[in-house]
Coordinates of C-alpha atoms and ligand atoms in Angstrom, one line a residue:
M68 CA -30.7 -4.8 12.9
T69 CA -27.8 -5.9 10.6
C70 CA -24.9 -7.5 12.3
I71 CA -21.3 -6.5 11.3
L72 CA -18.1 -8.1 12.3
Q73 CA -15.4 -5.4 12.3
I74 CA -12.0 -7.0 12.2
G75 CA -9.8 -4.1 13.4
P76 CA -10.2 -0.5 14.7
L77 CA -10.1 2.4 12.2
T78 CA -10.5 6.0 13.4
E79 CA -12.6 6.7 16.4
R80 CA -14.9 8.7 14.1
F81 CA -15.4 5.8 11.8
N82 CA -15.9 3.3 14.6
R83 CA -18.6 5.6 16.0
R84 CA -20.3 6.1 12.6
L85 CA -20.4 2.4 12.0
A86 CA -21.8 1.5 15.4
A87 CA -24.5 4.2 15.1
E88 CA -26.1 2.4 12.2
H89 CA -25.3 -1.2 12.8
E90 CA -24.8 -3.8 15.5
V91 CA -21.0 -4.1 15.5
L92 CA -19.0 -7.0 16.9
R93 CA -15.4 -5.8 17.5
F94 CA -13.1 -8.6 16.6
W95 CA -10.0 -7.0 18.2
E96 CA -11.6 -6.7 21.7
E97 CA -11.2 -9.2 24.4
G98 CA -13.6 -12.1 24.3
A99 CA -14.5 -11.4 20.6
D100 CA -13.7 -14.9 19.5
A101 CA -16.3 -16.4 21.8
L102 CA -18.8 -13.7 20.7
V103 CA -18.2 -14.6 17.0
N104 CA -19.0 -18.3 17.8
Q105 CA -22.1 -17.2 19.6
H106 CA -23.3 -14.9 16.8
A107 CA -21.8 -16.7 13.8
Q108 CA -25.2 -17.3 12.2
R109 CA -26.2 -13.6 12.4
I110 CA -23.1 -12.0 11.0
D111 CA -24.0 -10.5 7.5
V112 CA -21.0 -8.4 6.7
V113 CA -17.3 -8.3 7.6
V114 CA -15.8 -4.8 7.7
T115 CA -12.0 -4.8 7.5
S116 CA -9.0 -3.1 6.0
G117 CA -6.0 -3.8 3.8
R118 CA -4.0 -4.2 7.0
F119 CA -6.4 -6.5 9.0
G120 CA -7.6 -8.6 6.0
C121 CA -9.9 -11.5 6.3
T122 CA -8.8 -15.2 6.3
A123 CA -10.5 -18.2 4.6
E124 CA -10.8 -19.7 8.1
L125 CA -12.9 -16.7 9.3
I126 CA -15.0 -16.8 6.2
E127 CA -15.7 -20.4 6.9
R128 CA -16.8 -19.7 10.4
L129 CA -19.5 -17.3 9.2
P130 CA -22.2 -19.4 7.4
N131 CA -24.4 -16.4 6.5
L132 CA -21.7 -13.9 5.5
Q133 CA -22.9 -11.9 2.5
A134 CA -20.2 -9.3 1.9
I135 CA -16.7 -8.2 2.8
I136 CA -16.2 -4.5 2.8
S137 CA -12.7 -3.2 3.1
F138 CA -10.9 0.0 3.8
G139 CA -7.9 0.6 1.5
V140 CA -7.2 -0.2 -2.1
G141 CA -5.0 -3.3 -1.6
Y142 CA -6.8 -6.5 -0.7
D143 CA -3.9 -9.0 -0.6
A144 CA -4.7 -9.8 3.0
I145 CA -8.2 -10.8 2.2
D146 CA -8.8 -14.4 0.9
V147 CA -10.7 -13.3 -2.2
A148 CA -10.7 -16.8 -3.6
A149 CA -12.5 -18.1 -0.5
A150 CA -15.0 -15.3 -0.7
R151 CA -15.6 -15.9 -4.5
A152 CA -16.2 -19.6 -3.9
R153 CA -19.2 -18.6 -1.8
N154 CA -20.3 -15.7 -4.1
I155 CA -19.5 -13.2 -1.4
P156 CA -18.6 -9.8 -2.9
V157 CA -15.5 -8.0 -1.7
S158 CA -15.2 -4.2 -2.0
N159 CA -12.2 -1.9 -1.5
T160 CA -11.8 1.9 -1.7
P161 CA -9.9 2.7 -4.9
D162 CA -9.3 6.0 -6.6
V163 CA -9.8 8.3 -3.6
L164 CA -6.2 7.6 -2.4
N165 CA -4.4 7.9 -5.8
D166 CA -3.3 11.4 -5.2
C167 CA -2.0 11.0 -1.7
V168 CA -0.1 7.7 -2.5
A169 CA 1.4 9.3 -5.6
D170 CA 2.4 12.4 -3.6
L171 CA 4.1 10.3 -1.0
A172 CA 5.9 8.3 -3.8
F173 CA 7.2 11.6 -5.1
G174 CA 8.2 12.7 -1.7
L175 CA 10.2 9.5 -1.3
I176 CA 11.9 10.0 -4.7
I177 CA 13.0 13.5 -3.7
D178 CA 13.9 12.6 -0.2
S179 CA 15.9 9.5 -1.3
A180 CA 17.8 11.4 -4.0
R181 CA 18.3 14.7 -2.2
Q182 CA 18.8 13.1 1.3
M183 CA 16.4 15.5 3.0
S184 CA 15.7 13.2 6.0
R185 CA 19.4 12.6 6.4
A186 CA 20.1 16.3 6.2
D187 CA 17.4 17.0 8.8
R188 CA 19.1 14.5 11.1
F189 CA 22.4 16.1 10.4
V190 CA 21.2 19.6 11.4
R191 CA 19.4 18.4 14.5
A192 CA 22.4 16.5 15.7
G193 CA 24.5 19.7 15.5
E194 CA 26.9 18.3 12.9
W195 CA 26.6 21.2 10.4
P196 CA 29.4 23.4 12.0
S197 CA 31.9 20.6 11.7
G198 CA 31.4 19.7 8.0
G199 CA 29.0 19.0 5.2
L200 CA 27.0 16.1 3.8
P201 CA 28.1 14.1 0.8
L202 CA 26.6 15.5 -2.5
A203 CA 23.2 14.2 -3.3
K204 CA 21.6 13.1 -6.6
Q205 CA 19.5 15.3 -8.9
V206 CA 15.8 14.4 -9.5
S207 CA 14.8 16.6 -12.5
G208 CA 15.4 15.2 -15.9
K209 CA 16.0 11.6 -14.7
R210 CA 14.5 8.3 -15.8
L211 CA 11.5 7.0 -13.9
G212 CA 10.5 3.3 -14.2
I213 CA 7.1 2.4 -12.8
V214 CA 6.2 -1.2 -11.9
G215 CA 2.4 -1.5 -12.0
M216 CA 0.8 1.1 -14.3
G217 CA -2.6 1.1 -12.5
R218 CA -4.4 4.1 -11.2
I219 CA -1.7 5.0 -8.7
G220 CA 1.2 4.3 -11.1
E221 CA -0.5 6.6 -13.7
T222 CA -0.8 9.3 -11.0
V223 CA 2.9 9.0 -10.1
A224 CA 3.8 9.3 -13.9
K225 CA 1.6 12.4 -14.2
R226 CA 3.6 14.0 -11.3
S227 CA 6.9 13.4 -13.1
S228 CA 6.1 15.8 -15.9
G229 CA 6.8 18.7 -13.6
F230 CA 10.3 17.3 -13.2
D231 CA 10.9 16.8 -16.9
M232 CA 11.4 13.1 -16.3
Q233 CA 11.2 10.3 -18.9
V234 CA 8.8 7.5 -17.9
R235 CA 8.6 3.8 -18.9
Y236 CA 6.6 1.1 -17.1
H237 CA 6.4 -2.6 -16.6
N238 CA 3.0 -4.4 -16.2
R239 CA 1.7 -7.9 -16.9
R240 CA 0.5 -6.4 -20.2
P241 CA 0.7 -3.0 -21.9
V242 CA -2.0 -0.5 -20.8
E243 CA -4.1 0.4 -23.8
G244 CA -3.8 4.1 -24.7
S245 CA -1.0 4.8 -22.2
A246 CA 1.2 7.7 -23.0
Y247 CA 4.2 5.9 -21.6
G248 CA 6.6 3.4 -23.0
Y249 CA 6.0 -0.3 -22.1
E250 CA 8.8 -2.5 -21.1
S251 CA 7.9 -6.2 -20.9
N252 CA 11.3 -7.1 -19.3
L253 CA 11.5 -5.9 -15.7
V254 CA 15.3 -6.3 -15.6
E255 CA 15.6 -4.1 -18.7
L256 CA 13.3 -1.5 -17.1
A257 CA 15.5 -1.5 -14.0
Q258 CA 18.6 -1.1 -16.1
W259 CA 17.1 1.9 -17.8
S260 CA 15.7 3.5 -14.7
D261 CA 17.3 6.0 -12.2
F262 CA 14.3 5.5 -10.0
L263 CA 12.2 2.4 -9.9
V264 CA 8.8 3.0 -8.3
L265 CA 6.6 0.1 -7.2
T266 CA 2.9 0.7 -7.4
C267 CA 1.7 -2.8 -8.2
P268 CA -0.6 -5.0 -6.1
G269 CA 0.8 -7.3 -3.4
G270 CA -0.1 -11.0 -3.0
E271 CA 1.2 -14.2 -4.6
S272 CA 1.3 -12.9 -8.2
T273 CA 4.0 -10.3 -7.3
R274 CA 5.8 -11.9 -4.4
N275 CA 9.5 -11.1 -4.6
L276 CA 9.1 -9.7 -8.0
I277 CA 11.9 -7.3 -7.1
N278 CA 14.6 -9.9 -6.7
R279 CA 18.4 -9.8 -6.7
G280 CA 18.6 -9.7 -10.5
V281 CA 16.3 -6.6 -10.7
L282 CA 18.2 -4.8 -7.9
E283 CA 21.5 -5.6 -9.6
A284 CA 20.1 -4.1 -12.8
L285 CA 18.9 -0.9 -11.0
G286 CA 22.5 -0.7 -9.8
P287 CA 24.7 1.4 -7.5
K288 CA 23.3 4.7 -8.9
G289 CA 19.6 3.5 -8.9
I290 CA 17.0 4.1 -6.2
L291 CA 14.1 1.8 -5.4
I292 CA 10.8 3.4 -4.1
N293 CA 8.2 1.1 -2.6
V294 CA 4.7 2.4 -1.9
A295 CA 3.0 -0.9 -2.8
R296 CA 3.5 -3.9 -0.5
G297 CA 6.6 -5.2 1.3
S298 CA 5.9 -8.7 -0.2
V299 CA 6.8 -7.3 -3.7
V300 CA 10.5 -7.0 -2.7
D301 CA 12.9 -9.7 -1.7
E302 CA 13.8 -7.8 1.5
P303 CA 17.0 -9.8 2.5
A304 CA 18.3 -9.3 -1.1
L305 CA 17.4 -5.5 -0.8
I306 CA 19.3 -5.2 2.4
E307 CA 22.3 -7.1 0.9
A308 CA 22.4 -4.9 -2.2
L309 CA 22.2 -1.7 -0.1
T310 CA 24.8 -2.8 2.4
E311 CA 27.2 -3.9 -0.3
G312 CA 26.7 -0.7 -2.3
R313 CA 25.2 -2.6 -5.3
L314 CA 22.1 -0.4 -5.0
G315 CA 22.2 3.4 -4.6
G316 CA 19.4 3.9 -2.2
A317 CA 15.8 3.2 -1.3
G318 CA 12.7 5.0 -0.1
L319 CA 10.3 2.6 1.6
D320 CA 6.8 3.0 3.0
V321 CA 6.1 -0.7 3.2
Y322 CA 7.9 -3.8 4.6
A323 CA 7.8 -7.6 4.6
Q324 CA 6.7 -7.8 8.3
E325 CA 5.0 -4.6 9.3
P326 CA 5.3 -2.9 11.7
N327 CA 8.7 -4.5 12.2
V328 CA 11.5 -2.8 10.2
P329 CA 14.8 -4.8 10.0
Q330 CA 17.6 -3.2 12.0
A331 CA 19.9 -3.4 9.0
L332 CA 17.6 -1.0 7.1
I333 CA 17.4 1.4 10.1
D334 CA 21.2 1.4 10.2
L335 CA 21.7 2.4 6.6
P336 CA 22.1 6.2 5.8
N337 CA 21.0 5.9 2.2
V338 CA 17.5 4.7 3.0
V339 CA 14.3 6.7 3.8
L340 CA 11.9 4.7 6.0
L341 CA 8.2 5.6 6.5
P342 CA 5.6 3.7 8.5
H343 CA 3.1 2.8 5.8
I344 CA 1.5 6.2 5.5
G345 CA 0.7 6.4 1.8
S346 CA -3.0 7.2 2.3
A347 CA -2.6 8.7 5.8
T348 CA -3.9 12.2 5.3
E349 CA -7.0 13.6 6.9
E350 CA -8.6 14.3 3.5
T351 CA -7.9 10.9 2.0
R352 CA -8.7 8.9 5.1
L353 CA -12.1 10.6 5.3
A354 CA -12.7 9.9 1.6
M355 CA -11.8 6.3 2.2
E356 CA -14.3 6.1 5.1
E357 CA -17.0 7.6 2.9
S358 CA -16.2 5.1 0.2
L359 CA -16.4 2.2 2.6
L360 CA -19.7 3.4 4.1
A361 CA -21.2 4.0 0.6
N362 CA -20.3 0.4 -0.3
L363 CA -22.0 -0.8 2.8
R364 CA -25.1 1.3 2.2
E365 CA -25.4 0.1 -1.4
F366 CA -25.0 -3.4 -0.3
F367 CA -27.7 -3.2 2.3
E368 CA -30.1 -1.3 0.0
R369 CA -29.4 -3.0 -3.3
G370 CA -27.5 -6.2 -2.6
E371 CA -24.4 -5.0 -4.5
V372 CA -21.2 -3.3 -3.7
L373 CA -20.1 -0.1 -5.5
T374 CA -16.4 -0.9 -6.0
A375 CA -15.9 -4.6 -6.1
V376 CA -12.4 -5.9 -6.3
Ligands
8YV245 C1 -4.0 1.7 4.1 C2 -3.1 0.8 1.9 O1 -3.2 2.2 5.0 O2 -5.0 1.2 0.6 C3 -4.1 0.4 0.8 O3 -3.9 -0.6 0.2 O4 -2.1 0.1 2.0 C4 -3.3 1.9 2.8 O5 -4.0 2.9 2.1 C5 -4.4 0.3 4.5 O6 -5.1 -0.4 3.6 C6 -5.2 0.4 5.8 O7 -5.2 -0.8 6.3

């Protein structure tokens, strides 16, 4: 029987499905570290997620590791370079989550602009009889800047046509055949945008890409939406800009130190805070599980993964 090291728990259903077909060592359970030492030679595959990742140190501890199969599209928490150095393929679950992440990005755009969460809190707190909320900002017809025109960025852009928005994007390089205008200068894109939506990968190449200068350019009327990774934004600079009114608002699904959200963000009225739920629907999570299991099956049957990173 094949031996899998599962780094963290996914759904009960998934854990059961995996354990039905394979011997699974559960890395998050007590005593797992000793178990890994004991079985290190036998572990063929690591199953992990964007959240749990896989370190170079762990890869090094597993001399016969043949593949890393991950749940989620982002793989910044997996040391892909260490895996590549040993010719270990890494797979993720792209495409199946594009719609849900893009839906959530749009939800954040509308909520941040129209202050729906704030209005909900206002009604629940019984404040309506004693006054109104400040006027909100319109969404339709506005300018949407997208940072990272990959599969998710493209899906967000598609959603915007129903809102008669203009779209421009920033990427490392222009996307061939894209219907949207390319902006090589991120500060200029931020200056142009009413909403700046982040859909780029995390990791070292994009760390603190959204810095003080970009936030300054987005300005007191601009809104930042992040459904990518917390690492893409200089979080202290974001808090400063929001607190001092140099940025209009933010809609965030991801943070620098999840699951810890800075109190300064919690205290701000013009910020919508979500607990990293971009792909968290029943339909999409099931599709992600299927994609992970299909990668695993393909690897065991043919020695290759289906969706390599
Ligand atoms: C998942 C995500 O919640 O796919 C991603 O990159 O961030 C989310 O869809 C996460 O990967 C699960 O750990």
